Amino acid sequence: MSLTQDLIDRLSSETGRRLADLARQRRKQALARLTRHFVVVTDDGITTRETVFDQPPTLGQLIDRVGPDVFVVAVRMQRKSLRARVRQALAAE
């Protein structure tokens, strides 16, 4: 009798972990669709420029886009407007 209950408990907890992992992955995908990532960089310490990414950039992507001789000043995320999200959804179809 306890073997059956142990098996049920183990399968139940394993299913719970899998569902939590799946939910975490889907949340990350949803946030990626809803946000833009802004990286503010400077060459000389006085003037800054902003670069926009659809996903959080890796260091390699950042260097490819802005060059190796810049300093990162700030990184921020901003939600896309509803209009931009609708445009993105229509373009995907």
PDB file of C-alpha atoms in Angstrom:
ATOM      1  CA  MET A   1       0.000   0.000   0.000  1.00  0.00           C
ATOM      2  CA  SER A   2       2.751   2.496   0.854  1.00  0.00           C
ATOM      3  CA  LEU A   3       4.617   1.664  -2.362  1.00  0.00           C
ATOM      4  CA  THR A   4       1.642   2.853  -4.374  1.00  0.00           C
ATOM      5  CA  GLN A   5       1.330   6.079  -2.360  1.00  0.00           C
ATOM      6  CA  ASP A   6       5.091   6.725  -2.666  1.00  0.00           C
ATOM      7  CA  LEU A   7       4.873   6.294  -6.431  1.00  0.00           C
ATOM      8  CA  ILE A   8       1.908   8.671  -6.649  1.00  0.00           C
ATOM      9  CA  ASP A   9       3.699  11.271  -4.513  1.00  0.00           C
ATOM     10  CA  ARG A  10       6.863  11.027  -6.581  1.00  0.00           C
ATOM     11  CA  LEU A  11       5.009  11.341  -9.898  1.00  0.00           C
ATOM     12  CA  SER A  12       2.961  14.216  -8.540  1.00  0.00           C
ATOM     13  CA  SER A  13       6.025  16.187  -7.435  1.00  0.00           C
ATOM     14  CA  GLU A  14       7.829  15.448 -10.721  1.00  0.00           C
ATOM     15  CA  THR A  15       4.821  16.684 -12.704  1.00  0.00           C
ATOM     16  CA  GLY A  16       4.700  19.809 -10.542  1.00  0.00           C
ATOM     17  CA  ARG A  17       8.374  20.565 -11.251  1.00  0.00           C
ATOM     18  CA  ARG A  18       7.872  20.064 -14.989  1.00  0.00           C
ATOM     19  CA  LEU A  19       4.837  22.345 -15.031  1.00  0.00           C
ATOM     20  CA  ALA A  20       6.713  25.016 -13.058  1.00  0.00           C
ATOM     21  CA  ASP A  21       9.642  24.841 -15.492  1.00  0.00           C
ATOM     22  CA  LEU A  22       7.280  25.104 -18.458  1.00  0.00           C
ATOM     23  CA  ALA A  23       5.483  28.085 -16.895  1.00  0.00           C
ATOM     24  CA  ARG A  24       8.826  29.815 -16.240  1.00  0.00           C
ATOM     25  CA  GLN A  25       9.904  29.284 -19.861  1.00  0.00           C
ATOM     26  CA  ARG A  26       6.588  30.603 -21.214  1.00  0.00           C
ATOM     27  CA  ARG A  27       6.774  33.683 -18.945  1.00  0.00           C
ATOM     28  CA  LYS A  28      10.225  34.477 -20.337  1.00  0.00           C
ATOM     29  CA  GLN A  29       8.918  34.141 -23.896  1.00  0.00           C
ATOM     30  CA  ALA A  30       5.951  36.393 -23.147  1.00  0.00           C
ATOM     31  CA  LEU A  31       8.169  39.046 -21.552  1.00  0.00           C
ATOM     32  CA  ALA A  32      10.494  38.935 -24.549  1.00  0.00           C
ATOM     33  CA  ARG A  33       7.557  39.742 -26.820  1.00  0.00           C
ATOM     34  CA  LEU A  34       6.322  42.566 -24.596  1.00  0.00           C
ATOM     35  CA  THR A  35       9.564  44.428 -23.930  1.00  0.00           C
ATOM     36  CA  ARG A  36      12.423  46.192 -25.645  1.00  0.00           C
ATOM     37  CA  HIS A  37      15.890  46.416 -24.178  1.00  0.00           C
ATOM     38  CA  PHE A  38      17.747  49.724 -24.336  1.00  0.00           C
ATOM     39  CA  VAL A  39      21.501  49.965 -23.871  1.00  0.00           C
ATOM     40  CA  VAL A  40      22.994  53.442 -23.454  1.00  0.00           C
ATOM     41  CA  VAL A  41      26.656  53.650 -24.463  1.00  0.00           C
ATOM     42  CA  THR A  42      29.296  56.372 -24.743  1.00  0.00           C
ATOM     43  CA  ASP A  43      32.527  56.728 -26.702  1.00  0.00           C
ATOM     44  CA  ASP A  44      33.981  59.790 -25.034  1.00  0.00           C
ATOM     45  CA  GLY A  45      32.231  60.021 -21.663  1.00  0.00           C
ATOM     46  CA  ILE A  46      30.268  63.119 -22.708  1.00  0.00           C
ATOM     47  CA  THR A  47      27.853  62.132 -25.459  1.00  0.00           C
ATOM     48  CA  THR A  48      25.656  59.065 -25.212  1.00  0.00           C
ATOM     49  CA  ARG A  49      23.646  57.061 -27.683  1.00  0.00           C
ATOM     50  CA  GLU A  50      20.940  54.508 -27.201  1.00  0.00           C
ATOM     51  CA  THR A  51      20.761  51.135 -28.933  1.00  0.00           C
ATOM     52  CA  VAL A  52      17.559  49.074 -28.963  1.00  0.00           C
ATOM     53  CA  PHE A  53      17.393  45.271 -28.861  1.00  0.00           C
ATOM     54  CA  ASP A  54      14.308  43.041 -28.998  1.00  0.00           C
ATOM     55  CA  GLN A  55      15.904  40.548 -26.588  1.00  0.00           C
ATOM     56  CA  PRO A  56      18.521  41.011 -23.882  1.00  0.00           C
ATOM     57  CA  PRO A  57      21.786  41.270 -25.824  1.00  0.00           C
ATOM     58  CA  THR A  58      24.812  39.136 -25.134  1.00  0.00           C
ATOM     59  CA  LEU A  59      28.186  40.847 -24.878  1.00  0.00           C
ATOM     60  CA  GLY A  60      29.035  39.565 -28.361  1.00  0.00           C
ATOM     61  CA  GLN A  61      25.856  41.049 -29.852  1.00  0.00           C
ATOM     62  CA  LEU A  62      26.500  44.338 -28.098  1.00  0.00           C
ATOM     63  CA  ILE A  63      30.090  44.537 -29.374  1.00  0.00           C
ATOM     64  CA  ASP A  64      28.943  43.654 -32.902  1.00  0.00           C
ATOM     65  CA  ARG A  65      26.364  46.432 -32.875  1.00  0.00           C
ATOM     66  CA  VAL A  66      28.200  49.306 -31.137  1.00  0.00           C
ATOM     67  CA  GLY A  67      31.868  48.356 -31.377  1.00  0.00           C
ATOM     68  CA  PRO A  68      34.523  47.275 -28.886  1.00  0.00           C
ATOM     69  CA  ASP A  69      35.702  50.742 -27.773  1.00  0.00           C
ATOM     70  CA  VAL A  70      32.566  51.972 -25.993  1.00  0.00           C
ATOM     71  CA  PHE A  71      31.445  52.078 -22.385  1.00  0.00           C
ATOM     72  CA  VAL A  72      28.014  50.873 -21.268  1.00  0.00           C
ATOM     73  CA  VAL A  73      26.296  53.583 -19.256  1.00  0.00           C
ATOM     74  CA  ALA A  74      22.869  52.073 -18.618  1.00  0.00           C
ATOM     75  CA  VAL A  75      20.657  49.127 -19.475  1.00  0.00           C
ATOM     76  CA  ARG A  76      16.866  49.224 -19.164  1.00  0.00           C
ATOM     77  CA  MET A  77      13.759  47.390 -20.266  1.00  0.00           C
ATOM     78  CA  GLN A  78      10.626  49.108 -21.494  1.00  0.00           C
ATOM     79  CA  ARG A  79       7.285  47.594 -22.397  1.00  0.00           C
ATOM     80  CA  LYS A  80       6.271  47.902 -26.025  1.00  0.00           C
ATOM     81  CA  SER A  81       3.162  49.933 -26.702  1.00  0.00           C
ATOM     82  CA  LEU A  82      -0.006  48.105 -27.617  1.00  0.00           C
ATOM     83  CA  ARG A  83       0.256  49.503 -31.138  1.00  0.00           C
ATOM     84  CA  ALA A  84       3.786  48.098 -31.547  1.00  0.00           C
ATOM     85  CA  ARG A  85       2.682  44.693 -30.241  1.00  0.00           C
ATOM     86  CA  VAL A  86      -0.263  44.576 -32.678  1.00  0.00           C
ATOM     87  CA  ARG A  87       2.055  45.556 -35.538  1.00  0.00           C
ATOM     88  CA  GLN A  88       4.491  42.806 -34.524  1.00  0.00           C
ATOM     89  CA  ALA A  89       1.701  40.220 -34.329  1.00  0.00           C
ATOM     90  CA  LEU A  90       0.344  41.176 -37.748  1.00  0.00           C
ATOM     91  CA  ALA A  91       3.820  41.006 -39.278  1.00  0.00           C
ATOM     92  CA  ALA A  92       4.299  37.493 -37.903  1.00  0.00           C
ATOM     93  CA  GLU A  93       1.219  36.169 -39.719  1.00  0.00           C
TER      94      GLU A  93
END
